[in-house]
PDB file of C-alpha atoms and ligand atoms in Angstrom:
ATOM      1  CA  UNK U   1      12.257  21.366  -6.409  1.00 93.00           C
ATOM      2  CA  UNK U   2      14.456  22.247  -3.444  1.00 96.00           C
ATOM      3  CA  UNK U   3      17.110  19.617  -3.240  1.00 97.00           C
ATOM      4  CA  UNK U   4      18.682  18.709   0.206  1.00 98.00           C
ATOM      5  CA  UNK U   5      21.988  16.629   1.168  1.00 98.00           C
ATOM      6  CA  UNK U   6      22.657  15.646   4.504  1.00 98.00           C
ATOM      7  CA  UNK U   7      26.277  14.961   4.914  1.00 98.00           C
ATOM      8  CA  UNK U   8      28.513  13.057   7.622  1.00 98.00           C
ATOM      9  CA  UNK U   9      31.739  11.090   7.621  1.00 98.00           C
ATOM     10  CA  UNK U  10      30.766   7.382   6.861  1.00 98.00           C
ATOM     11  CA  UNK U  11      27.077   8.091   5.788  1.00 98.00           C
ATOM     12  CA  UNK U  12      26.143   5.222   7.973  1.00 98.00           C
ATOM     13  CA  UNK U  13      25.170   6.678  11.431  1.00 98.00           C
ATOM     14  CA  UNK U  14      24.123  10.377  11.365  1.00 98.00           C
ATOM     15  CA  UNK U  15      23.402  11.581   7.819  1.00 98.00           C
ATOM     16  CA  UNK U  16      21.092   8.636   7.077  1.00 98.00           C
ATOM     17  CA  UNK U  17      19.282   9.393  10.240  1.00 98.00           C
ATOM     18  CA  UNK U  18      18.845  12.848   9.246  1.00 98.00           C
ATOM     19  CA  UNK U  19      17.864  11.654   5.669  1.00 98.00           C
ATOM     20  CA  UNK U  20      14.941   9.450   7.356  1.00 98.00           C
ATOM     21  CA  UNK U  21      13.699  11.992   9.741  1.00 98.00           C
ATOM     22  CA  UNK U  22      13.616  14.981   7.457  1.00 98.00           C
ATOM     23  CA  UNK U  23      11.934  12.893   4.669  1.00 98.00           C
ATOM     24  CA  UNK U  24       9.104  12.081   7.332  1.00 98.00           C
ATOM     25  CA  UNK U  25       8.962  15.835   8.284  1.00 98.00           C
ATOM     26  CA  UNK U  26       8.744  16.919   4.728  1.00 98.00           C
ATOM     27  CA  UNK U  27       6.067  14.352   4.020  1.00 98.00           C
ATOM     28  CA  UNK U  28       3.899  15.151   7.124  1.00 98.00           C
ATOM     29  CA  UNK U  29       4.187  18.723   5.782  1.00 98.00           C
ATOM     30  CA  UNK U  30       2.944  17.501   2.333  1.00 97.00           C
ATOM     31  CA  UNK U  31       5.815  18.716   0.813  1.00 98.00           C
ATOM     32  CA  UNK U  32       7.500  15.603  -0.647  1.00 97.00           C
ATOM     33  CA  UNK U  33       6.923  17.056  -4.296  1.00 97.00           C
ATOM     34  CA  UNK U  34       8.809  20.131  -3.521  1.00 97.00           C
ATOM     35  CA  UNK U  35      11.696  19.074  -1.616  1.00 98.00           C
ATOM     36  CA  UNK U  36      14.040  16.159  -2.598  1.00 98.00           C
ATOM     37  CA  UNK U  37      16.318  14.411   0.251  1.00 98.00           C
ATOM     38  CA  UNK U  38      19.554  12.626  -0.064  1.00 98.00           C
ATOM     39  CA  UNK U  39      22.648  11.661   2.089  1.00 98.00           C
ATOM     40  CA  UNK U  40      26.289  11.038   1.606  1.00 98.00           C
ATOM     41  CA  UNK U  41      29.342  10.546   3.532  1.00 98.00           C
ATOM     42  CA  UNK U  42      32.923  12.510   2.930  1.00 98.00           C
ATOM     43  CA  UNK U  43      34.618   9.246   3.390  1.00 98.00           C
ATOM     44  CA  UNK U  44      34.345   5.864   1.241  1.00 98.00           C
ATOM     45  CA  UNK U  45      34.769   3.011   3.922  1.00 98.00           C
ATOM     46  CA  UNK U  46      30.933   2.099   3.863  1.00 98.00           C
ATOM     47  CA  UNK U  47      29.909   2.864   0.371  1.00 98.00           C
ATOM     48  CA  UNK U  48      27.110   0.209  -0.657  1.00 98.00           C
ATOM     49  CA  UNK U  49      26.195  -0.632   3.018  1.00 98.00           C
ATOM     50  CA  UNK U  50      22.864  -0.022   4.654  1.00 98.00           C
ATOM     51  CA  UNK U  51      22.728   2.334   7.716  1.00 98.00           C
ATOM     52  CA  UNK U  52      24.479   1.174  11.018  1.00 98.00           C
ATOM     53  CA  UNK U  53      22.353  -0.892  13.326  1.00 98.00           C
ATOM     54  CA  UNK U  54      21.949   1.627  15.953  1.00 98.00           C
ATOM     55  CA  UNK U  55      20.616   4.172  13.382  1.00 98.00           C
ATOM     56  CA  UNK U  56      18.260   1.454  12.180  1.00 98.00           C
ATOM     57  CA  UNK U  57      17.260   0.407  15.612  1.00 98.00           C
ATOM     58  CA  UNK U  58      16.567   4.069  16.656  1.00 98.00           C
ATOM     59  CA  UNK U  59      14.428   4.749  13.319  1.00 98.00           C
ATOM     60  CA  UNK U  60      12.498   1.453  13.713  1.00 98.00           C
ATOM     61  CA  UNK U  61      11.618   2.495  17.338  1.00 98.00           C
ATOM     62  CA  UNK U  62      10.396   5.926  16.358  1.00 98.00           C
ATOM     63  CA  UNK U  63       8.417   4.222  13.301  1.00 98.00           C
ATOM     64  CA  UNK U  64      10.384   5.999  10.599  1.00 98.00           C
ATOM     65  CA  UNK U  65      11.316   4.120   7.579  1.00 98.00           C
ATOM     66  CA  UNK U  66      14.788   3.934   6.558  1.00 98.00           C
ATOM     67  CA  UNK U  67      14.716   1.148   3.540  1.00 95.00           C
ATOM     68  CA  UNK U  68      16.209   2.191   0.549  1.00 96.00           C
ATOM     69  CA  UNK U  69      19.074   4.146   2.245  1.00 98.00           C
ATOM     70  CA  UNK U  70      22.435   3.111   0.936  1.00 98.00           C
ATOM     71  CA  UNK U  71      25.818   4.638   1.691  1.00 98.00           C
ATOM     72  CA  UNK U  72      27.559   6.651  -0.888  1.00 98.00           C
ATOM     73  CA  UNK U  73      30.665   9.060  -1.103  1.00 98.00           C
ATOM     74  CA  UNK U  74      29.984  12.797  -1.519  1.00 98.00           C
ATOM     75  CA  UNK U  75      30.856  14.036  -5.081  1.00 96.00           C
ATOM     76  CA  UNK U  76      31.853  17.442  -6.681  1.00 92.00           C
ATOM     77  CA  UNK U  77      28.722  16.863  -8.827  1.00 93.00           C
ATOM     78  CA  UNK U  78      26.594  16.854  -5.434  1.00 95.00           C
ATOM     79  CA  UNK U  79      27.837  20.680  -5.184  1.00 93.00           C
ATOM     80  CA  UNK U  80      26.013  21.722  -8.163  1.00 92.00           C
ATOM     81  CA  UNK U  81      23.102  19.021  -8.051  1.00 95.00           C
ATOM     82  CA  UNK U  82      21.961  20.286  -4.388  1.00 96.00           C
ATOM     83  CA  UNK U  83      20.594  23.641  -3.122  1.00 96.00           C
ATOM     84  CA  UNK U  84      21.295  22.876   0.809  1.00 97.00           C
ATOM     85  CA  UNK U  85      24.205  20.643   1.917  1.00 97.00           C
ATOM     86  CA  UNK U  86      24.033  20.093   5.528  1.00 98.00           C
ATOM     87  CA  UNK U  87      27.052  18.815   7.537  1.00 98.00           C
ATOM     88  CA  UNK U  88      26.770  16.980  10.755  1.00 98.00           C
ATOM     89  CA  UNK U  89      29.988  18.651  12.280  1.00 98.00           C
ATOM     90  CA  UNK U  90      32.617  21.131  11.487  1.00 98.00           C
ATOM     91  CA  UNK U  91      34.958  18.681  10.044  1.00 98.00           C
ATOM     92  CA  UNK U  92      32.458  17.475   7.651  1.00 98.00           C
ATOM     93  CA  UNK U  93      31.887  21.300   6.710  1.00 97.00           C
ATOM     94  CA  UNK U  94      35.330  21.727   6.087  1.00 96.00           C
ATOM     95  CA  UNK U  95      35.799  18.814   3.992  1.00 97.00           C
ATOM     96  CA  UNK U  96      32.837  20.050   1.855  1.00 96.00           C
ATOM     97  CA  UNK U  97      34.354  23.403   1.566  1.00 94.00           C
ATOM     98  CA  UNK U  98      37.450  21.941   0.337  1.00 93.00           C
ATOM     99  CA  UNK U  99      35.339  19.748  -2.309  1.00 92.00           C
ATOM    100  CA  UNK U 100      33.153  22.704  -3.202  1.00 89.00           C
ATOM    101  CA  UNK U 101      36.488  24.455  -4.018  1.00 84.00           C
ATOM    102  CA  UNK U 102      35.996  27.385  -1.910  1.00 57.00           C
ATOM    103  CA  UNK U 103      37.904  26.751   1.192  1.00 43.00           C
ATOM    104  CA  UNK U 104      38.350  30.280   2.057  1.00 45.00           C
ATOM    105  CA  UNK U 105      34.641  30.740   2.255  1.00 46.00           C
ATOM    106  CA  UNK U 106      34.632  34.621   3.094  1.00 49.00           C
ATOM    107  CA  UNK U 107      31.148  35.990   2.941  1.00 50.00           C
ATOM    108  CA  UNK U 108      30.197  36.595  -0.339  1.00 50.00           C
ATOM    109  CA  UNK U 109      32.810  34.365  -1.684  1.00 48.00           C
ATOM    110  CA  UNK U 110      30.294  31.656  -3.356  1.00 46.00           C
ATOM    111  CA  UNK U 111      28.214  30.414  -0.497  1.00 47.00           C
ATOM    112  CA  UNK U 112      24.576  30.677  -1.199  1.00 44.00           C
ATOM    113  CA  UNK U 113      25.023  32.635  -4.360  1.00 42.00           C
ATOM    114  CA  UNK U 114      24.398  31.702  -7.875  1.00 46.00           C
ATOM    115  CA  UNK U 115      24.757  27.888  -8.380  1.00 60.00           C
ATOM    116  CA  UNK U 116      26.651  27.223  -5.140  1.00 75.00           C
ATOM    117  CA  UNK U 117      24.756  25.372  -2.639  1.00 81.00           C
ATOM    118  CA  UNK U 118      24.167  26.615   0.903  1.00 93.00           C
ATOM    119  CA  UNK U 119      26.630  24.785   3.086  1.00 96.00           C
ATOM    120  CA  UNK U 120      25.261  24.628   6.549  1.00 96.00           C
ATOM    121  CA  UNK U 121      26.334  22.968   9.849  1.00 98.00           C
ATOM    122  CA  UNK U 122      22.974  21.423  11.205  1.00 98.00           C
ATOM    123  CA  UNK U 123      23.253  22.494  14.812  1.00 98.00           C
ATOM    124  CA  UNK U 124      23.847  26.238  13.380  1.00 97.00           C
ATOM    125  CA  UNK U 125      20.209  26.093  12.824  1.00 98.00           C
ATOM    126  CA  UNK U 126      19.432  25.170  16.581  1.00 97.00           C
ATOM    127  CA  UNK U 127      20.800  27.845  18.638  1.00 95.00           C
ATOM    128  CA  UNK U 128      19.042  26.396  21.758  1.00 95.00           C
ATOM    129  CA  UNK U 129      21.595  23.693  21.838  1.00 96.00           C
ATOM    130  CA  UNK U 130      24.972  24.332  23.185  1.00 93.00           C
ATOM    131  CA  UNK U 131      26.512  21.705  20.865  1.00 97.00           C
ATOM    132  CA  UNK U 132      27.994  22.935  17.538  1.00 97.00           C
ATOM    133  CA  UNK U 133      28.394  19.309  16.175  1.00 98.00           C
ATOM    134  CA  UNK U 134      26.337  16.040  16.200  1.00 98.00           C
ATOM    135  CA  UNK U 135      28.477  13.826  18.288  1.00 98.00           C
ATOM    136  CA  UNK U 136      29.353  10.737  16.188  1.00 98.00           C
ATOM    137  CA  UNK U 137      27.525   7.868  17.557  1.00 98.00           C
ATOM    138  CA  UNK U 138      30.060   5.425  15.719  1.00 97.00           C
ATOM    139  CA  UNK U 139      32.222   6.323  18.770  1.00 96.00           C
ATOM    140  CA  UNK U 140      29.892   7.302  21.401  1.00 97.00           C
ATOM    141  CA  UNK U 141      27.254   4.662  20.938  1.00 97.00           C
ATOM    142  CA  UNK U 142      24.643   7.177  21.569  1.00 98.00           C
ATOM    143  CA  UNK U 143      22.065   7.167  18.905  1.00 98.00           C
ATOM    144  CA  UNK U 144      19.225   8.539  20.981  1.00 98.00           C
ATOM    145  CA  UNK U 145      21.056  11.770  21.430  1.00 98.00           C
ATOM    146  CA  UNK U 146      21.766  11.862  17.666  1.00 98.00           C
ATOM    147  CA  UNK U 147      17.973  11.493  17.078  1.00 98.00           C
ATOM    148  CA  UNK U 148      16.952  14.312  19.219  1.00 98.00           C
ATOM    149  CA  UNK U 149      19.469  16.512  17.830  1.00 98.00           C
ATOM    150  CA  UNK U 150      18.888  15.545  14.263  1.00 98.00           C
ATOM    151  CA  UNK U 151      15.031  15.989  15.014  1.00 98.00           C
ATOM    152  CA  UNK U 152      15.392  19.550  16.178  1.00 98.00           C
ATOM    153  CA  UNK U 153      17.819  20.496  13.365  1.00 98.00           C
ATOM    154  CA  UNK U 154      15.582  19.013  10.643  1.00 98.00           C
ATOM    155  CA  UNK U 155      12.672  20.725  12.149  1.00 98.00           C
ATOM    156  CA  UNK U 156      14.707  24.170  11.889  1.00 98.00           C
ATOM    157  CA  UNK U 157      15.939  23.330   8.471  1.00 98.00           C
ATOM    158  CA  UNK U 158      12.361  22.604   7.147  1.00 98.00           C
ATOM    159  CA  UNK U 159      11.150  25.984   8.692  1.00 98.00           C
ATOM    160  CA  UNK U 160      14.055  27.909   6.685  1.00 96.00           C
ATOM    161  CA  UNK U 161      13.182  26.260   3.579  1.00 97.00           C
ATOM    162  CA  UNK U 162       9.359  26.624   3.868  1.00 96.00           C
ATOM    163  CA  UNK U 163      10.066  30.388   4.324  1.00 95.00           C
ATOM    164  CA  UNK U 164      12.037  30.608   0.981  1.00 92.00           C
ATOM    165  CA  UNK U 165       9.594  28.304  -0.846  1.00 89.00           C
ATOM    166  CA  UNK U 166       7.799  30.296  -3.582  1.00 84.00           C
ATOM    167  CA  UNK U 167       3.855  30.153  -2.601  1.00 78.00           C
TER     168      UNK U 167
HETATM  169  P1  4NP W   1      28.888   8.533  10.642  1.00 75.14           P
HETATM  170  O1  4NP W   1      29.611   7.870  11.639  1.00 75.14           O
HETATM  171  O2  4NP W   1      29.797   9.641   9.939  1.00 75.14           O
HETATM  172  O3  4NP W   1      27.848   9.376  11.574  1.00 75.14           O
HETATM  173  O4  4NP W   1      28.302   7.722   9.414  1.00 75.14           O
HETATM  174  C1  4NP W   1      30.832   7.148  11.343  1.00 75.14           C
HETATM  175  C2  4NP W   1      30.704   5.961  10.781  1.00 75.14           C
HETATM  176  C3  4NP W   1      31.965   5.209  10.170  1.00 75.14           C
HETATM  177  C4  4NP W   1      33.174   5.728  10.538  1.00 75.14           C
HETATM  178  C5  4NP W   1      33.236   7.126  11.197  1.00 75.14           C
HETATM  179  C6  4NP W   1      31.956   7.573  11.660  1.00 75.14           C
HETATM  180  N1  4NP W   1      34.318   5.276  10.256  1.00 75.14           N
HETATM  181  O5  4NP W   1      35.305   5.743  10.636  1.00 75.14           O
HETATM  182  O6  4NP W   1      34.248   3.877   9.446  1.00 75.14           O
END
């Protein structure tokens, strides 16, 4: 089982969007028995809440189920539990590195080796976009933009994971 955790700041806008979109893509690929999906936030302000209205409305418009997604804060245990931890922006990535305890993160320092998860920034998987960070719609209000970026990022992530799955 490959375990994937999407992480943003509040776990109510971007990472729950990614969780729902990726879950759908995984299901459409027939891989739900092989890929587990979750999301969390580096902050704790919205713990226990369902996704932001903007995320809920956008997902409903696209016919993607979000029910059952409840905000939680990322833990050190997540660093051991998940194989891929996917940050929505560079700030999330820095916070995750600090939580994982390898803030220096030189190549070969831990990332991707042994029990360490692969820490990835989502849009690094989408070289076609000039953006490095998924803009935070909590401030921009632009949930459509987030959906487009998340959809492309999740598709690239699924291709990456599929290439590594044993036959
Ligand atoms: P998210 O957006 O990280 O995409 O869930 C945010 C949600 C809440 C806050 C910031 C960003 N906040 O400051 O409460």
